[in-house]
Tab-separated table of C-alpha atoms and ligand atoms in Angstrom:
chain	number	residue	atom	x	y	z
A	1	UNK	CA	76.342	21.058	21.416
A	2	UNK	CA	76.345	19.372	24.675
A	3	UNK	CA	74.615	18.517	27.453
A	4	UNK	CA	76.545	18.038	30.113
A	5	UNK	CA	75.175	17.733	34.052
A	6	UNK	CA	76.845	19.639	36.523
A	7	UNK	CA	76.823	20.823	40.465
A	8	UNK	CA	77.419	24.511	40.660
A	9	UNK	CA	78.726	24.808	44.783
A	10	UNK	CA	80.174	28.384	46.011
A	11	UNK	CA	81.420	28.760	49.295
A	12	UNK	CA	83.640	31.290	51.042
A	13	UNK	CA	86.658	29.964	48.275
A	14	UNK	CA	84.054	30.356	45.583
A	15	UNK	CA	82.671	28.765	42.705
A	16	UNK	CA	83.215	25.462	42.398
A	17	UNK	CA	81.571	23.208	39.326
A	18	UNK	CA	81.467	19.305	39.324
A	19	UNK	CA	80.238	17.075	36.758
A	20	UNK	CA	77.743	15.066	36.956
A	21	UNK	CA	78.402	12.444	34.317
A	22	UNK	CA	79.782	9.096	36.325
A	23	UNK	CA	83.310	7.682	35.949
A	24	UNK	CA	81.808	5.203	34.882
A	25	UNK	CA	79.723	4.690	31.971
A	26	UNK	CA	78.465	7.941	31.802
A	27	UNK	CA	75.279	8.139	33.959
A	28	UNK	CA	74.022	10.748	35.540
A	29	UNK	CA	75.256	10.977	39.405
A	30	UNK	CA	72.482	12.331	41.999
A	31	UNK	CA	72.773	14.446	45.273
A	32	UNK	CA	73.194	12.724	48.121
A	33	UNK	CA	73.560	13.713	51.309
A	34	UNK	CA	77.656	12.214	51.680
A	35	UNK	CA	78.329	13.780	47.816
A	36	UNK	CA	76.730	12.290	44.557
A	37	UNK	CA	75.192	8.573	43.921
A	38	UNK	CA	75.272	6.939	39.737
A	39	UNK	CA	71.638	5.369	39.896
A	40	UNK	CA	72.734	2.992	36.838
A	41	UNK	CA	75.032	1.119	39.197
A	42	UNK	CA	76.199	2.333	42.477
A	43	UNK	CA	79.003	4.527	42.310
A	44	UNK	CA	79.044	6.519	45.152
A	45	UNK	CA	81.263	9.581	45.066
A	46	UNK	CA	81.614	12.376	47.886
A	47	UNK	CA	81.022	16.008	47.981
A	48	UNK	CA	84.591	16.538	46.266
A	49	UNK	CA	83.744	14.359	43.128
A	50	UNK	CA	86.069	11.745	44.600
A	51	UNK	CA	84.728	7.826	44.194
A	52	UNK	CA	84.392	5.911	47.078
A	53	UNK	CA	82.675	3.112	45.709
A	54	UNK	CA	82.518	1.411	42.513
A	55	UNK	CA	82.338	0.372	39.851
A	56	UNK	CA	83.608	4.443	39.134
A	57	UNK	CA	87.076	4.381	40.219
A	58	UNK	CA	87.627	7.719	38.283
A	59	UNK	CA	86.752	11.085	40.350
A	60	UNK	CA	84.137	13.210	38.994
A	61	UNK	CA	85.566	16.328	36.904
A	62	UNK	CA	85.746	19.232	38.212
A	63	UNK	CA	84.831	21.516	35.641
A	64	UNK	CA	86.771	25.536	35.265
A	65	UNK	CA	83.912	28.382	36.481
A	66	UNK	CA	84.791	31.978	36.160
A	67	UNK	CA	82.530	35.161	37.326
A	68	UNK	CA	81.663	37.741	35.155
A	69	UNK	CA	81.785	42.458	36.717
A	70	UNK	CA	77.712	41.536	35.999
A	71	UNK	CA	77.821	37.969	37.948
A	72	UNK	CA	76.819	35.746	35.445
A	73	UNK	CA	78.007	32.606	35.615
A	74	UNK	CA	80.479	30.642	32.881
A	75	UNK	CA	80.769	27.317	33.169
A	76	UNK	CA	83.586	25.674	30.474
A	77	UNK	CA	83.892	21.603	29.474
A	78	UNK	CA	87.194	21.190	28.410
B	101	FES	FE1	77.414	5.382	37.010
B	101	FES	FE2	78.494	2.919	36.285
B	101	FES	S1	77.462	4.875	34.776
B	101	FES	S2	77.846	3.234	38.585
């Protein structure tokens, strides 16, 4: 069983999920007013996960989200 921190965003287009696992060395990024920031080495990402400041260069990973008919959300890690 793997633990992958993520944030779920609900807007007019539906649900989206972004992994908070930093693409530098895997620390957990934290919410900030501009998007996300990694506490380990200071990488910053915008609200869609795009890298704004290194050392990370790759974006945070988007994760697939499905909503069942009873309203439950299922988040896919692969
Ligand atoms: Fe996130 Fe290094 S692990 S900046």
